[in-house]
Amino acid sequence: VQSPHTETFSADAPGPGYPVALPHHEHIAGLVERLRQGDARALARAISLVENEAAEAPALLSACYAHTGHARRIGITGAPGAGKSTLADRLAQQFRHADRTVGLLAVDPTSPFTGGALLGDRIRLREHASDPGFYCRSMATRGALGGLALATADAAMVLEAAGKDVVLVETVGVGQDEVEIARLADVTLVVLVPGMGDDVQSLKAGLMEVADLYVINKADREGADRVEQEIKAMQSLAPEHRDWIPPVVRTVATTGAGIDHLMEAMARMETWLTAGNRLAERRARHWQRRLEAMLRAELMRRARSNGLTEGNLHQHAERIAAGEEDPWRLVRDLAKSIS
Ligand SMILES: Nc1nc2c(ncn2[C@@H]2O[C@H](COP(=O)(O)OP(=O)(O)O)[C@@H](O)[C@H]2O)c(=O)[nH]1
Ligand SMILES: [Mg+2]
């Protein structure tokens, strides 16, 4: 399954720049073929290539691109411990019951190898072990060249190419990278919990504008009313009235209470999103952001393959800090050398 995009890439990829072996087109084509047939190992390998920013990654993603666009990418974001993983499991179950295949990416850069994420994965692995329609993966990198958001979006694309109907991306909603991940989803759920004090206030900066749905999880705890009031108050203060006002849904992810309401709210969102040109416009906006990130990553990749190392940069930085080198001249020279 050689897509036109693969051809485009092969035309200019074998430049002098690529440090490792050239992308093997049979190899990439074979890998994509296998992951499209549902081979979980091929899928895992492909995501690893993307995650590690391997030399083959651009060719792989080009080949995947031809098979994407139909899945719904749903971001689930919120503070650590809010119940995102538990919620993601519940949603995955619901989608599976509706006979839709699911890929789940867990992005938790704050603690990739500790408690939460791993525990969550173990639970998932146990529950879904025998289900070929479900695939779960923790992202293990910050994405050195293109950033975490780009690495996650790329991995989501591989899952789409593997035929997943729904790609859930769980991310800790703190920090710019994480907001950026939320921005790249088709639909973004912002998860809040009662009793987290100024949580809602601190959301104002970033997540408020990307939220399509608010989930008040742990609604079995006291204070859900207050959180809801705060969200509503914030919405009424919003400078511009969007034509989709994010609904607020209460859930208890551990018992499954409220999940049906959440699914209904998501179905309404889906109807709104797919009416007219909204989804296409949203995705075009996403791609514009993503293209900038891809371009930056590609320039860095080329600079690296031209011999620019972290150590070089460090030496330049020291000289610049000491007033011994002109940074603008350096950047101009570096840019010239990779064009
Ligand atoms: N009481 C209560 N506990 C919950 C609820 N949802 C999740 N939890 C618990 O909260 C903890 C953190 O959940 P987790 O899904 O790992 O949160 P994440 O860090 O946002 O992914 C776990 O011990 C869950 O069992 C809920 O609705 N009510
Ligand atoms: Mg989690």
mmCIF file of N, CA and C in Angstrom, residues 84-186:
data_model
loop_
_atom_site.group_PDB
_atom_site.id
_atom_site.type_symbol
_atom_site.label_atom_id
_atom_site.label_comp_id
_atom_site.label_asym_id
_atom_site.label_seq_id
_atom_site.Cartn_x
_atom_site.Cartn_y
_atom_site.Cartn_z
ATOM 1 N N LYS A 84 -8.886 10.749 35.109
ATOM 2 C CA LYS A 84 -8.860 10.697 33.651
ATOM 3 C C LYS A 84 -8.714 9.267 33.138
ATOM 4 N N SER A 85 -7.799 8.504 33.743
ATOM 5 C CA SER A 85 -7.579 7.133 33.268
ATOM 6 C C SER A 85 -8.824 6.275 33.500
ATOM 7 N N THR A 86 -9.416 6.435 34.661
ATOM 8 C CA THR A 86 -10.618 5.665 34.991
ATOM 9 C C THR A 86 -11.735 6.022 34.008
ATOM 10 N N LEU A 87 -11.846 7.296 33.732
ATOM 11 C CA LEU A 87 -12.846 7.790 32.791
ATOM 12 C C LEU A 87 -12.567 7.274 31.380
ATOM 13 N N ALA A 88 -11.314 7.314 31.004
ATOM 14 C CA ALA A 88 -10.923 6.852 29.665
ATOM 15 C C ALA A 88 -11.287 5.382 29.488
ATOM 16 N N ASP A 89 -11.057 4.589 30.534
ATOM 17 C CA ASP A 89 -11.439 3.179 30.494
ATOM 18 C C ASP A 89 -12.931 3.018 30.278
ATOM 19 N N ARG A 90 -13.700 3.807 31.016
ATOM 20 C CA ARG A 90 -15.164 3.743 30.896
ATOM 21 C C ARG A 90 -15.608 4.109 29.485
ATOM 22 N N LEU A 91 -15.030 5.169 28.964
ATOM 23 C CA LEU A 91 -15.404 5.599 27.618
ATOM 24 C C LEU A 91 -15.010 4.536 26.600
ATOM 25 N N ALA A 92 -13.821 3.981 26.788
ATOM 26 C CA ALA A 92 -13.366 2.927 25.875
ATOM 27 C C ALA A 92 -14.369 1.776 25.875
ATOM 28 N N GLN A 93 -14.803 1.393 27.071
ATOM 29 C CA GLN A 93 -15.812 0.321 27.180
ATOM 30 C C GLN A 93 -17.077 0.660 26.398
ATOM 31 N N GLN A 94 -17.547 1.903 26.581
ATOM 32 C CA GLN A 94 -18.772 2.331 25.900
ATOM 33 C C GLN A 94 -18.604 2.262 24.379
ATOM 34 N N PHE A 95 -17.494 2.757 23.916
ATOM 35 C CA PHE A 95 -17.271 2.732 22.471
ATOM 36 C C PHE A 95 -17.159 1.301 21.963
ATOM 37 N N ARG A 96 -16.510 0.449 22.751
ATOM 38 C CA ARG A 96 -16.394 -0.949 22.341
ATOM 39 C C ARG A 96 -17.753 -1.629 22.285
ATOM 40 N N HIS A 97 -18.610 -1.294 23.267
ATOM 41 C CA HIS A 97 -19.976 -1.844 23.252
ATOM 42 C C HIS A 97 -20.724 -1.407 22.005
ATOM 43 N N ALA A 98 -20.412 -0.200 21.549
ATOM 44 C CA ALA A 98 -21.047 0.307 20.332
ATOM 45 C C ALA A 98 -20.301 -0.190 19.093
ATOM 46 N N ASP A 99 -19.397 -1.151 19.316
ATOM 47 C CA ASP A 99 -18.675 -1.799 18.228
ATOM 48 C C ASP A 99 -17.705 -0.865 17.499
ATOM 49 N N ARG A 100 -17.205 0.122 18.216
ATOM 50 C CA ARG A 100 -16.195 0.993 17.614
ATOM 51 C C ARG A 100 -14.841 0.658 18.238
ATOM 52 N N THR A 101 -13.836 0.565 17.383
ATOM 53 C CA THR A 101 -12.509 0.212 17.889
ATOM 54 C C THR A 101 -11.858 1.439 18.535
ATOM 55 N N VAL A 102 -11.003 1.177 19.515
ATOM 56 C CA VAL A 102 -10.469 2.267 20.325
ATOM 57 C C VAL A 102 -8.955 2.159 20.490
ATOM 58 N N GLY A 103 -8.284 3.268 20.317
ATOM 59 C CA GLY A 103 -6.882 3.382 20.683
ATOM 60 C C GLY A 103 -6.769 4.393 21.796
ATOM 61 N N LEU A 104 -5.916 4.097 22.757
ATOM 62 C CA LEU A 104 -5.798 5.015 23.887
ATOM 63 C C LEU A 104 -4.332 5.391 24.100
ATOM 64 N N LEU A 105 -4.068 6.668 24.110
ATOM 65 C CA LEU A 105 -2.711 7.153 24.393
ATOM 66 C C LEU A 105 -2.733 7.856 25.731
ATOM 67 N N ALA A 106 -1.879 7.419 26.626
ATOM 68 C CA ALA A 106 -1.783 8.076 27.927
ATOM 69 C C ALA A 106 -0.497 8.893 27.949
ATOM 70 N N VAL A 107 -0.656 10.186 28.096
ATOM 71 C CA VAL A 107 0.507 11.073 28.115
ATOM 72 C C VAL A 107 0.611 11.677 29.504
ATOM 73 N N ASP A 108 1.601 11.264 30.243
ATOM 74 C CA ASP A 108 1.750 11.814 31.583
ATOM 75 C C ASP A 108 3.216 12.145 31.829
ATOM 76 N N PRO A 109 3.634 13.271 31.301
ATOM 77 C CA PRO A 109 5.059 13.593 31.345
ATOM 78 C C PRO A 109 5.554 13.866 32.767
ATOM 79 N N THR A 110 4.620 14.146 33.671
ATOM 80 C CA THR A 110 5.062 14.451 35.026
ATOM 81 C C THR A 110 5.600 13.216 35.728
ATOM 82 N N SER A 111 5.046 12.068 35.415
ATOM 83 C CA SER A 111 5.516 10.851 36.070
ATOM 84 C C SER A 111 5.311 9.638 35.182
ATOM 85 N N PRO A 112 6.108 9.582 34.096
ATOM 86 C CA PRO A 112 5.867 8.520 33.122
ATOM 87 C C PRO A 112 6.084 7.115 33.679
ATOM 88 N N PHE A 113 6.938 6.997 34.685
ATOM 89 C CA PHE A 113 7.251 5.636 35.123
ATOM 90 C C PHE A 113 6.774 5.332 36.537
ATOM 91 N N THR A 114 5.930 6.171 37.080
ATOM 92 C CA THR A 114 5.512 5.939 38.456
ATOM 93 C C THR A 114 4.045 5.576 38.540
ATOM 94 N N GLY A 115 3.655 5.245 39.714
ATOM 95 C CA GLY A 115 2.306 4.815 40.119
ATOM 96 C C GLY A 115 1.224 4.904 39.082
ATOM 97 N N GLY A 116 0.567 6.028 39.042
ATOM 98 C CA GLY A 116 -0.663 6.213 38.263
ATOM 99 C C GLY A 116 -0.675 5.588 36.895
ATOM 100 N N ALA A 117 0.203 6.078 36.046
ATOM 101 C CA ALA A 117 0.153 5.666 34.655
ATOM 102 C C ALA A 117 0.327 4.157 34.512
ATOM 103 N N LEU A 118 1.337 3.640 35.225
ATOM 104 C CA LEU A 118 1.605 2.213 35.092
ATOM 105 C C LEU A 118 0.473 1.372 35.652
ATOM 106 N N LEU A 119 -0.029 1.786 36.813
ATOM 107 C CA LEU A 119 -1.138 1.067 37.420
ATOM 108 C C LEU A 119 -2.318 1.056 36.453
ATOM 109 N N GLY A 120 -2.618 2.241 35.927
ATOM 110 C CA GLY A 120 -3.721 2.355 34.979
ATOM 111 C C GLY A 120 -3.536 1.408 33.814
ATOM 112 N N ASP A 121 -2.325 1.365 33.295
ATOM 113 C CA ASP A 121 -2.054 0.505 32.154
ATOM 114 C C ASP A 121 -2.263 -0.961 32.504
ATOM 115 N N ARG A 122 -1.834 -1.322 33.692
ATOM 116 C CA ARG A 122 -1.983 -2.722 34.089
ATOM 117 C C ARG A 122 -3.453 -3.124 34.144
ATOM 118 N N ILE A 123 -4.255 -2.224 34.708
ATOM 119 C CA ILE A 123 -5.689 -2.517 34.781
ATOM 120 C C ILE A 123 -6.251 -2.699 33.383
ATOM 121 N N ARG A 124 -5.870 -1.768 32.514
ATOM 122 C CA ARG A 124 -6.368 -1.840 31.141
ATOM 123 C C ARG A 124 -5.927 -3.124 30.459
ATOM 124 N N LEU A 125 -4.644 -3.434 30.642
ATOM 125 C CA LEU A 125 -4.123 -4.613 29.968
ATOM 126 C C LEU A 125 -4.897 -5.848 30.396
ATOM 127 N N ARG A 126 -5.230 -5.900 31.673
ATOM 128 C CA ARG A 126 -5.966 -7.049 32.167
ATOM 129 C C ARG A 126 -7.357 -7.106 31.546
ATOM 130 N N GLU A 127 -8.040 -5.948 31.571
ATOM 131 C CA GLU A 127 -9.436 -5.936 31.115
ATOM 132 C C GLU A 127 -9.579 -6.134 29.620
ATOM 133 N N HIS A 128 -8.616 -5.605 28.889
ATOM 134 C CA HIS A 128 -8.787 -5.599 27.432
ATOM 135 C C HIS A 128 -7.836 -6.555 26.737
ATOM 136 N N ALA A 129 -7.175 -7.377 27.530
ATOM 137 C CA ALA A 129 -6.106 -8.207 26.973
ATOM 138 C C ALA A 129 -6.548 -8.985 25.735
ATOM 139 N N SER A 130 -7.765 -9.500 25.773
ATOM 140 C CA SER A 130 -8.176 -10.371 24.682
ATOM 141 C C SER A 130 -8.978 -9.626 23.612
ATOM 142 N N ASP A 131 -9.036 -8.318 23.722
ATOM 143 C CA ASP A 131 -9.837 -7.539 22.782
ATOM 144 C C ASP A 131 -8.959 -6.901 21.710
ATOM 145 N N PRO A 132 -9.009 -7.430 20.493
ATOM 146 C CA PRO A 132 -8.176 -6.876 19.424
ATOM 147 C C PRO A 132 -8.656 -5.495 18.978
ATOM 148 N N GLY A 133 -9.836 -5.094 19.405
ATOM 149 C CA GLY A 133 -10.372 -3.786 19.021
ATOM 150 C C GLY A 133 -9.942 -2.673 19.956
ATOM 151 N N PHE A 134 -9.078 -3.018 20.903
ATOM 152 C CA PHE A 134 -8.610 -2.008 21.847
ATOM 153 C C PHE A 134 -7.095 -2.045 21.920
ATOM 154 N N TYR A 135 -6.491 -0.862 21.872
ATOM 155 C CA TYR A 135 -5.044 -0.792 22.009
ATOM 156 C C TYR A 135 -4.697 0.387 22.899
ATOM 157 N N CYS A 136 -3.829 0.139 23.876
ATOM 158 C CA CYS A 136 -3.490 1.179 24.837
ATOM 159 C C CYS A 136 -1.990 1.350 24.918
ATOM 160 N N ARG A 137 -1.570 2.577 25.062
ATOM 161 C CA ARG A 137 -0.142 2.826 25.054
ATOM 162 C C ARG A 137 0.176 4.093 25.847
ATOM 163 N N SER A 138 1.228 4.034 26.644
ATOM 164 C CA SER A 138 1.704 5.240 27.311
ATOM 165 C C SER A 138 2.779 5.883 26.459
ATOM 166 N N MET A 139 2.726 7.171 26.316
ATOM 167 C CA MET A 139 3.781 7.882 25.613
ATOM 168 C C MET A 139 4.955 8.046 26.562
ATOM 169 N N ALA A 140 6.145 7.717 26.074
ATOM 170 C CA ALA A 140 7.295 7.689 26.980
ATOM 171 C C ALA A 140 8.306 8.785 26.684
ATOM 172 N N THR A 141 7.955 9.692 25.797
ATOM 173 C CA THR A 141 8.939 10.695 25.414
ATOM 174 C C THR A 141 8.335 12.083 25.457
ATOM 175 N N ARG A 142 9.166 13.065 25.552
ATOM 176 C CA ARG A 142 8.672 14.431 25.434
ATOM 177 C C ARG A 142 8.770 14.915 23.990
ATOM 178 N N GLY A 143 9.299 14.080 23.123
ATOM 179 C CA GLY A 143 9.443 14.483 21.734
ATOM 180 C C GLY A 143 10.480 15.573 21.599
ATOM 181 N N ALA A 144 11.730 15.166 21.491
ATOM 182 C CA ALA A 144 12.832 16.114 21.569
ATOM 183 C C ALA A 144 12.765 17.188 20.491
ATOM 184 N N LEU A 145 12.453 16.786 19.262
ATOM 185 C CA LEU A 145 12.519 17.749 18.160
ATOM 186 C C LEU A 145 11.233 18.559 18.015
ATOM 187 N N GLY A 146 10.139 17.867 17.990
ATOM 188 C CA GLY A 146 8.894 18.555 17.673
ATOM 189 C C GLY A 146 8.019 18.823 18.875
ATOM 190 N N GLY A 147 8.455 18.359 20.045
ATOM 191 C CA GLY A 147 7.659 18.579 21.240
ATOM 192 C C GLY A 147 6.664 17.459 21.470
ATOM 193 N N LEU A 148 6.165 17.451 22.664
ATOM 194 C CA LEU A 148 5.252 16.395 23.095
ATOM 195 C C LEU A 148 3.958 16.390 22.283
ATOM 196 N N ALA A 149 3.444 17.568 21.998
ATOM 197 C CA ALA A 149 2.172 17.641 21.283
ATOM 198 C C ALA A 149 2.286 16.988 19.910
ATOM 199 N N LEU A 150 3.394 17.268 19.238
ATOM 200 C CA LEU A 150 3.583 16.703 17.909
ATOM 201 C C LEU A 150 3.762 15.190 17.984
ATOM 202 N N ALA A 151 4.567 14.725 18.939
ATOM 203 C CA ALA A 151 4.782 13.282 19.098
ATOM 204 C C ALA A 151 3.450 12.578 19.366
ATOM 205 N N THR A 152 2.614 13.198 20.179
ATOM 206 C CA THR A 152 1.326 12.599 20.512
ATOM 207 C C THR A 152 0.404 12.591 19.297
ATOM 208 N N ALA A 153 0.373 13.709 18.592
ATOM 209 C CA ALA A 153 -0.471 13.786 17.399
ATOM 210 C C ALA A 153 -0.031 12.753 16.368
ATOM 211 N N ASP A 154 1.285 12.559 16.253
ATOM 212 C CA ASP A 154 1.810 11.568 15.317
ATOM 213 C C ASP A 154 1.407 10.153 15.727
ATOM 214 N N ALA A 155 1.529 9.867 17.013
ATOM 215 C CA ALA A 155 1.149 8.536 17.500
ATOM 216 C C ALA A 155 -0.347 8.307 17.287
ATOM 217 N N ALA A 156 -1.137 9.358 17.487
ATOM 218 C CA ALA A 156 -2.582 9.254 17.265
ATOM 219 C C ALA A 156 -2.861 8.920 15.802
ATOM 220 N N MET A 157 -2.052 9.502 14.933
ATOM 221 C CA MET A 157 -2.220 9.257 13.505
ATOM 222 C C MET A 157 -1.922 7.796 13.151
ATOM 223 N N VAL A 158 -0.917 7.224 13.810
ATOM 224 C CA VAL A 158 -0.597 5.816 13.577
ATOM 225 C C VAL A 158 -1.778 4.942 14.035
ATOM 226 N N LEU A 159 -2.367 5.288 15.167
ATOM 227 C CA LEU A 159 -3.523 4.532 15.662
ATOM 228 C C LEU A 159 -4.696 4.632 14.687
ATOM 229 N N GLU A 160 -4.874 5.817 14.134
ATOM 230 C CA GLU A 160 -5.931 6.005 13.135
ATOM 231 C C GLU A 160 -5.688 5.122 11.930
ATOM 232 N N ALA A 161 -4.451 5.136 11.471
ATOM 233 C CA ALA A 161 -4.110 4.328 10.297
ATOM 234 C C ALA A 161 -4.327 2.851 10.588
ATOM 235 N N ALA A 162 -4.145 2.483 11.858
ATOM 236 C CA ALA A 162 -4.367 1.084 12.248
ATOM 237 C C ALA A 162 -5.857 0.763 12.316
ATOM 238 N N GLY A 163 -6.679 1.738 11.995
ATOM 239 C CA GLY A 163 -8.110 1.478 11.877
ATOM 240 C C GLY A 163 -8.917 1.742 13.127
ATOM 241 N N LYS A 164 -8.304 2.381 14.122
ATOM 242 C CA LYS A 164 -9.085 2.692 15.322
ATOM 243 C C LYS A 164 -10.120 3.775 14.984
ATOM 244 N N ASP A 165 -11.360 3.523 15.404
ATOM 245 C CA ASP A 165 -12.426 4.479 15.112
ATOM 246 C C ASP A 165 -12.365 5.681 16.042
ATOM 247 N N VAL A 166 -11.915 5.401 17.260
ATOM 248 C CA VAL A 166 -11.831 6.446 18.265
ATOM 249 C C VAL A 166 -10.430 6.419 18.858
ATOM 250 N N VAL A 167 -9.791 7.570 18.915
ATOM 251 C CA VAL A 167 -8.493 7.647 19.578
ATOM 252 C C VAL A 167 -8.637 8.561 20.790
ATOM 253 N N LEU A 168 -8.485 7.981 21.961
ATOM 254 C CA LEU A 168 -8.564 8.746 23.198
ATOM 255 C C LEU A 168 -7.159 9.147 23.607
ATOM 256 N N VAL A 169 -6.986 10.399 23.932
ATOM 257 C CA VAL A 169 -5.675 10.866 24.379
ATOM 258 C C VAL A 169 -5.824 11.463 25.773
ATOM 259 N N GLU A 170 -5.230 10.767 26.732
ATOM 260 C CA GLU A 170 -5.302 11.242 28.107
ATOM 261 C C GLU A 170 -4.073 12.081 28.420
ATOM 262 N N THR A 171 -4.288 13.290 28.896
ATOM 263 C CA THR A 171 -3.129 14.129 29.185
ATOM 264 C C THR A 171 -3.360 14.993 30.420
ATOM 265 N N VAL A 172 -2.300 15.198 31.156
ATOM 266 C CA VAL A 172 -2.370 16.039 32.342
ATOM 267 C C VAL A 172 -2.493 17.497 31.891
ATOM 268 N N GLY A 173 -3.560 18.128 32.321
ATOM 269 C CA GLY A 173 -3.862 19.453 31.783
ATOM 270 C C GLY A 173 -3.112 20.596 32.425
ATOM 271 N N VAL A 174 -1.851 20.394 32.648
ATOM 272 C CA VAL A 174 -1.053 21.498 33.172
ATOM 273 C C VAL A 174 0.135 21.699 32.248
ATOM 274 N N GLY A 175 0.445 22.923 31.969
ATOM 275 C CA GLY A 175 1.598 23.188 31.116
ATOM 276 C C GLY A 175 1.195 23.417 29.677
ATOM 277 N N GLN A 176 2.038 24.118 28.976
ATOM 278 C CA GLN A 176 1.741 24.549 27.626
ATOM 279 C C GLN A 176 1.643 23.385 26.647
ATOM 280 N N ASP A 177 2.553 22.412 26.810
ATOM 281 C CA ASP A 177 2.542 21.251 25.922
ATOM 282 C C ASP A 177 1.210 20.528 25.972
ATOM 283 N N GLU A 178 0.683 20.429 27.188
ATOM 284 C CA GLU A 178 -0.533 19.664 27.376
ATOM 285 C C GLU A 178 -1.732 20.394 26.795
ATOM 286 N N VAL A 179 -1.733 21.702 26.933
ATOM 287 C CA VAL A 179 -2.793 22.489 26.308
ATOM 288 C C VAL A 179 -2.710 22.327 24.788
ATOM 289 N N GLU A 180 -1.486 22.260 24.303
ATOM 290 C CA GLU A 180 -1.271 22.094 22.872
ATOM 291 C C GLU A 180 -1.812 20.746 22.392
ATOM 292 N N ILE A 181 -1.632 19.712 23.209
ATOM 293 C CA ILE A 181 -2.181 18.402 22.856
ATOM 294 C C ILE A 181 -3.693 18.490 22.754
ATOM 295 N N ALA A 182 -4.286 19.166 23.753
ATOM 296 C CA ALA A 182 -5.740 19.314 23.757
ATOM 297 C C ALA A 182 -6.211 20.052 22.508
ATOM 298 N N ARG A 183 -5.425 21.020 22.086
ATOM 299 C CA ARG A 183 -5.780 21.790 20.900
ATOM 300 C C ARG A 183 -5.839 20.939 19.636
ATOM 301 N N LEU A 184 -5.082 19.843 19.621
ATOM 302 C CA LEU A 184 -5.004 19.038 18.402
ATOM 303 C C LEU A 184 -6.074 17.955 18.338
ATOM 304 N N ALA A 185 -6.896 17.847 19.377
ATOM 305 C CA ALA A 185 -7.978 16.850 19.354
ATOM 306 C C ALA A 185 -9.196 17.411 18.631
ATOM 307 N N ASP A 186 -10.069 16.500 18.183
ATOM 308 C CA ASP A 186 -11.321 16.954 17.579
ATOM 309 C C ASP A 186 -12.268 17.436 18.673
#
